[in-house]
Amino acid sequence: MEQKKLTAALFGNPNCGKTTLFNSLTGSRAYVGNWPGVTVEKRSGTYRFSKDSEMDIVDLPGIYSLSPYTPEEVVARNFIIDEHPDVVINVVDATNLERNLYMSTQVLEMDVPLVIALNMVDVLEKEGRKLDVKALEERLGVKVVLISALREKGLKELMEAARDAALSPRKGHSVLPEKEIYSKAEKAYEAAGLSSPFFHAVKALEKDELEAKANPLPYEEVQKLAQEDGSDLEAAIADERYAFIEKLCKEATKRKRQKESEKLSLSDKVDKVLTNRWAGIPIFIVLLFVIFHLVFSEDFLYLSYSGLIQGTFAEGTMWEGLFYADGAIMSPGVILANFVNCLTGGLSTLVSGWFTDPSLVPLQGFIVDGVLGGLFAVIGFIPQILFLFFFFSILEDSGYMARVAFIFDRVFRKFGLSGRAFLPMIMGFGCSVPAMINTRSLNTEKERIQTIRVIPFFSCMAKAPILAAVAGVLAADFGWAASDLVALLVYVAGIGVAIISIIAMHLTTMREKVPPFIMELPSYHLPQPRALAIHIYDKGKHFLKKAFTIIFLTTIAVWVLSHFRWDYTYLENNQIGESILADIGRLIQPLFTPLGFGYQLGTAWGWAFAVTAITGLIAKENVIMTMGYLGAAILGTAEFAGSDVEAVEAIVQAVSLSGGTITSGALFAFIMFNVLTIPCFAAVATAHAELPKGKMGWTILFWLLVSYVGGTAFFLMCDYPWTIAIVVLLLAGFFTFAYFYNKKKSLEEKMKGAD
Ligand code: GDP
Ligand code: MG
């Protein structure tokens, strides 16, 4: 029997388990693309009932409510209203019923077949809780199925229920009490010949902008009705929904008394600490530090504390350099990276050996340093990046990230941002590209612009090697504290500049207020390996794509520029001083004079920092790669075999030997310039795609200005501490002036309005 293929749409709050369900249902038969027109990710796949019976599944983006207008929410709502999927599967986190059912009561009002999937029954079972499915079905009027997306329980039953529901149309109905105003509003939409009239009517009563645009005529009519009514209908509707949900939840929850209430209070207790007004942010910072320490630290654990390990890993054993260096065991992330670098290093040597004929030297250089070097530089990052994504995924999946957004909402609101802006910023620590894409979940254009602009200040993974190498030199040669503390200082300074810029924008060019942000906190979950793997894969994919295209190609370009003279003569690694790249460096070097690494004019290697900052504009990975070439040239080794720290050290020494000085302030300013300036090509392209028209030029200017002024300030503050007072005074003066200027202006506007 030939049958039309049915489509089911998955729909629900964030963290309710949609992605997990989608993956369990579709297995490998999934396809990820974009929604037409907007660039919100669209996942679709198929579920197989049997060999010749399938159903299409679409994973709608996770949203908090059907009202505010992030592109995701518009996509999800329009999909249901306009595309008429054959059935909507509303995924509900059963452990968090009250908070999840709000949206269910809204979908209920649409004329679309609906099945509710109560997810995470495995958790309920473990906690000895039960839900009265019959009561839920009776009161909601649609089929309810208990499932566990993760343990793949109840999926067959769910899909059969979905197929049954899809075969017969459903009229929307509401849980709101009957009121004359509601039925009158509904009639207005019915008269206009629209489906889901009640849903539209309620949206119009809530003064929903999307509704006003979509159907202006009945909307106007409903506005008149509302005006006659005079009461605050928007608030009333929300209250009525919550009242219904509260009553329903009491009915449907069968408690195993005591034990469960103890459990509840434990999670509440945890929340009391984690979202505490004073403790919340410090706890988060400590957590970040622990994560960075695990991923990046070269001296993770000092051996003097553990004699046993010292015996095993002592200097001179085969483990040195792999697990152990300078009296300390390295962090798991670094050890992982070492193994990979060991492998790629071995491969390089092997390939190198194939070119024995002296005439092949340029080709050898091109293949080994240019092509393989680029490839291996990228591969070298993968272990640490994936490890970092692993920790971020744990924070996300456990429900902690939602709390972090909640904590930061209190702070951000003062600066004209909502707590949601925090998530893309944090993602910026991984890579700016997915982070900028993630700003689509923000409510207003203003918020998106501000967030995209400051995302690069949250130092990304590609900038980490710069921190590691230069901070290493600061620690080794300039008496600064441990290198991971310097790295932490850089991260904190970056965040500080981000906050200052946000406030500055809020006080000058972007004064609007953000709409209130209501966030439903998901319940805590123990992260599951399978879900973690999916999320790491999702995030890693973006990075790899970027890595294997742009970074790979630019490595080759940098190699060519640094190995040829203007007259096309090939140069050995250690002749880089005569290369095209070096000339470019000498040309732009004076520009960096205020930042402390530009005034060493005439010294042999003074241009080195300027050059690397420029190659960094293509990809931040290039900065340290170029340093490596320069280090090799200075040390006279054909192939650079030392560490990144040694390369930077060599440059600093070479400059001072030829009569210049690179101070610790200049080095710190160099790091900060790289953190704050125009990000890599890929991020610029992404920002261009995500920003509204006409904002890109200003954004580039903003990055240049902040990195230049910021770099200068950091240089001065490090080398001449008394300038801290001036910087602080200037900032305070600016903010006070802007604050009072705005106050006066808004007063004037009010007066005008009163006339
Ligand atoms: P989404 O935001 O709706 O896509 O939700 P995800 O699929 O990312 O799931 C959020 C978290 O809930 C993840 O940590 C999942 O491992 C977890 N999760 C999802 N379904 C289940 C389930 O049936 N049981 C349990 N115990 N955890 C689940
Ligand atoms: Mg998801």
CSV table of N, CA and C in Angstrom, one decimal, residues 587-640:
chain,number,residue,atom,x,y,z
A,587,LEU,N,58.1,47.5,7.7
A,587,LEU,CA,57.2,48.6,7.3
A,587,LEU,C,56.2,49.0,8.3
A,588,ILE,N,55.6,48.0,8.9
A,588,ILE,CA,54.5,48.3,9.9
A,588,ILE,C,55.0,48.4,11.3
A,589,GLN,N,56.2,48.0,11.6
A,589,GLN,CA,56.7,48.0,13.0
A,589,GLN,C,56.4,49.3,13.7
A,590,PRO,N,56.7,50.5,13.2
A,590,PRO,CA,56.6,51.7,14.0
A,590,PRO,C,55.1,51.9,14.5
A,591,LEU,N,54.2,51.3,13.8
A,591,LEU,CA,52.8,51.5,14.2
A,591,LEU,C,52.6,51.0,15.7
A,592,PHE,N,53.4,50.0,16.1
A,592,PHE,CA,53.2,49.4,17.4
A,592,PHE,C,54.0,50.1,18.5
A,593,THR,N,54.6,51.2,18.2
A,593,THR,CA,55.4,51.9,19.1
A,593,THR,C,54.7,52.1,20.5
A,594,PRO,N,53.5,52.6,20.5
A,594,PRO,CA,52.8,52.9,21.8
A,594,PRO,C,52.6,51.6,22.6
A,595,LEU,N,52.6,50.5,21.9
A,595,LEU,CA,52.3,49.2,22.6
A,595,LEU,C,53.6,48.6,23.1
A,596,GLY,N,54.7,49.2,22.8
A,596,GLY,CA,55.9,48.7,23.4
A,596,GLY,C,56.7,47.7,22.6
A,597,PHE,N,56.1,47.2,21.5
A,597,PHE,CA,56.9,46.2,20.7
A,597,PHE,C,57.1,46.8,19.3
A,598,GLY,N,57.1,48.1,19.1
A,598,GLY,CA,57.4,48.6,17.8
A,598,GLY,C,58.5,49.6,17.7
A,599,TYR,N,59.1,50.0,18.8
A,599,TYR,CA,60.1,51.1,18.8
A,599,TYR,C,61.5,50.6,18.7
A,600,GLN,N,61.7,49.2,18.6
A,600,GLN,CA,63.0,48.7,18.5
A,600,GLN,C,63.5,48.8,17.1
A,601,LEU,N,63.3,49.9,16.5
A,601,LEU,CA,63.7,50.1,15.1
A,601,LEU,C,65.2,49.9,14.9
A,602,GLY,N,65.6,49.3,13.8
A,602,GLY,CA,67.0,49.2,13.5
A,602,GLY,C,67.6,48.0,14.2
A,603,THR,N,67.0,47.5,15.2
A,603,THR,CA,67.6,46.3,15.9
A,603,THR,C,67.3,45.1,15.0
A,604,ALA,N,68.1,44.1,15.1
A,604,ALA,CA,68.0,43.0,14.1
A,604,ALA,C,66.6,42.4,14.0
A,605,TRP,N,66.0,42.1,15.2
A,605,TRP,CA,64.7,41.4,15.2
A,605,TRP,C,63.5,42.2,15.7
A,606,GLY,N,63.7,43.4,15.8
A,606,GLY,CA,62.6,44.2,16.4
A,606,GLY,C,61.3,44.1,15.7
A,607,TRP,N,61.3,43.7,14.4
A,607,TRP,CA,60.1,43.7,13.6
A,607,TRP,C,59.3,42.3,13.8
A,608,ALA,N,59.9,41.4,14.6
A,608,ALA,CA,59.4,40.1,14.7
A,608,ALA,C,57.9,40.1,15.3
A,609,PHE,N,57.7,40.9,16.3
A,609,PHE,CA,56.4,40.9,16.9
A,609,PHE,C,55.4,41.5,16.0
A,610,ALA,N,55.8,42.6,15.3
A,610,ALA,CA,54.8,43.2,14.3
A,610,ALA,C,54.4,42.2,13.3
A,611,VAL,N,55.4,41.5,12.7
A,611,VAL,CA,55.1,40.5,11.7
A,611,VAL,C,54.1,39.4,12.2
A,612,THR,N,54.4,38.9,13.4
A,612,THR,CA,53.5,37.8,13.8
A,612,THR,C,52.1,38.3,14.1
A,613,ALA,N,52.0,39.6,14.6
A,613,ALA,CA,50.7,40.1,14.8
A,613,ALA,C,49.9,40.2,13.5
A,614,ILE,N,50.6,40.5,12.4
A,614,ILE,CA,49.9,40.6,11.2
A,614,ILE,C,49.5,39.2,10.6
A,615,THR,N,50.4,38.2,10.7
A,615,THR,CA,50.0,36.9,10.2
A,615,THR,C,48.8,36.4,11.1
A,616,GLY,N,48.8,36.9,12.3
A,616,GLY,CA,47.7,36.5,13.2
A,616,GLY,C,46.3,37.0,12.7
A,617,LEU,N,46.3,38.0,11.9
A,617,LEU,CA,45.0,38.5,11.4
A,617,LEU,C,44.4,37.4,10.5
A,618,ILE,N,45.2,36.5,9.9
A,618,ILE,CA,44.6,35.5,9.1
A,618,ILE,C,44.1,34.4,10.0
A,619,ALA,N,44.9,33.9,10.9
A,619,ALA,CA,44.5,32.9,11.8
A,619,ALA,C,45.5,33.0,13.0
A,620,LYS,N,44.9,33.0,14.2
A,620,LYS,CA,45.7,33.2,15.4
A,620,LYS,C,46.8,32.2,15.6
A,621,GLU,N,46.5,31.0,15.0
A,621,GLU,CA,47.5,29.9,15.1
A,621,GLU,C,48.8,30.3,14.4
A,622,ASN,N,48.7,31.2,13.5
A,622,ASN,CA,49.9,31.7,12.7
A,622,ASN,C,50.9,32.4,13.6
A,623,VAL,N,50.4,33.0,14.6
A,623,VAL,CA,51.3,33.9,15.5
A,623,VAL,C,52.5,33.0,16.0
A,624,ILE,N,52.1,31.9,16.6
A,624,ILE,CA,53.2,31.1,17.2
A,624,ILE,C,54.0,30.3,16.2
A,625,MET,N,53.2,30.0,15.1
A,625,MET,CA,53.9,29.3,14.0
A,625,MET,C,55.0,30.2,13.4
A,626,THR,N,54.7,31.5,13.2
A,626,THR,CA,55.7,32.4,12.7
A,626,THR,C,56.8,32.6,13.7
A,627,MET,N,56.5,32.7,15.0
A,627,MET,CA,57.5,32.8,16.0
A,627,MET,C,58.5,31.6,15.9
A,628,GLY,N,57.9,30.4,15.6
A,628,GLY,CA,58.7,29.2,15.5
A,628,GLY,C,59.8,29.4,14.4
A,629,TYR,N,59.4,29.9,13.2
A,629,TYR,CA,60.3,30.2,12.1
A,629,TYR,C,61.4,31.1,12.5
A,630,LEU,N,60.9,32.2,13.1
A,630,LEU,CA,61.8,33.3,13.5
A,630,LEU,C,62.9,32.7,14.5
A,631,GLY,N,62.3,31.9,15.5
A,631,GLY,CA,63.2,31.3,16.5
A,631,GLY,C,64.3,30.4,15.8
A,632,ALA,N,63.8,29.7,14.9
A,632,ALA,CA,64.8,28.8,14.2
A,632,ALA,C,65.8,29.6,13.5
A,633,ALA,N,65.4,30.7,12.9
A,633,ALA,CA,66.4,31.6,12.2
A,633,ALA,C,67.4,32.1,13.1
A,634,ILE,N,66.9,32.6,14.3
A,634,ILE,CA,67.8,33.2,15.2
A,634,ILE,C,68.8,32.1,15.8
A,635,LEU,N,68.2,31.0,16.2
A,635,LEU,CA,69.1,30.0,16.8
A,635,LEU,C,69.9,29.2,15.8
A,636,GLY,N,69.6,29.5,14.5
A,636,GLY,CA,70.5,28.9,13.5
A,636,GLY,C,70.2,27.4,13.2
A,637,THR,N,69.1,26.9,13.8
A,637,THR,CA,68.7,25.6,13.5
A,637,THR,C,67.9,25.5,12.2
A,638,ALA,N,68.2,24.5,11.4
A,638,ALA,CA,67.4,24.5,10.1
A,638,ALA,C,66.0,24.2,10.4
A,639,GLU,N,65.7,23.3,11.3
A,639,GLU,CA,64.3,23.1,11.6
A,639,GLU,C,64.2,23.4,13.1
A,640,PHE,N,63.2,24.1,13.4
A,640,PHE,CA,63.0,24.5,14.8
A,640,PHE,C,62.6,23.3,15.6
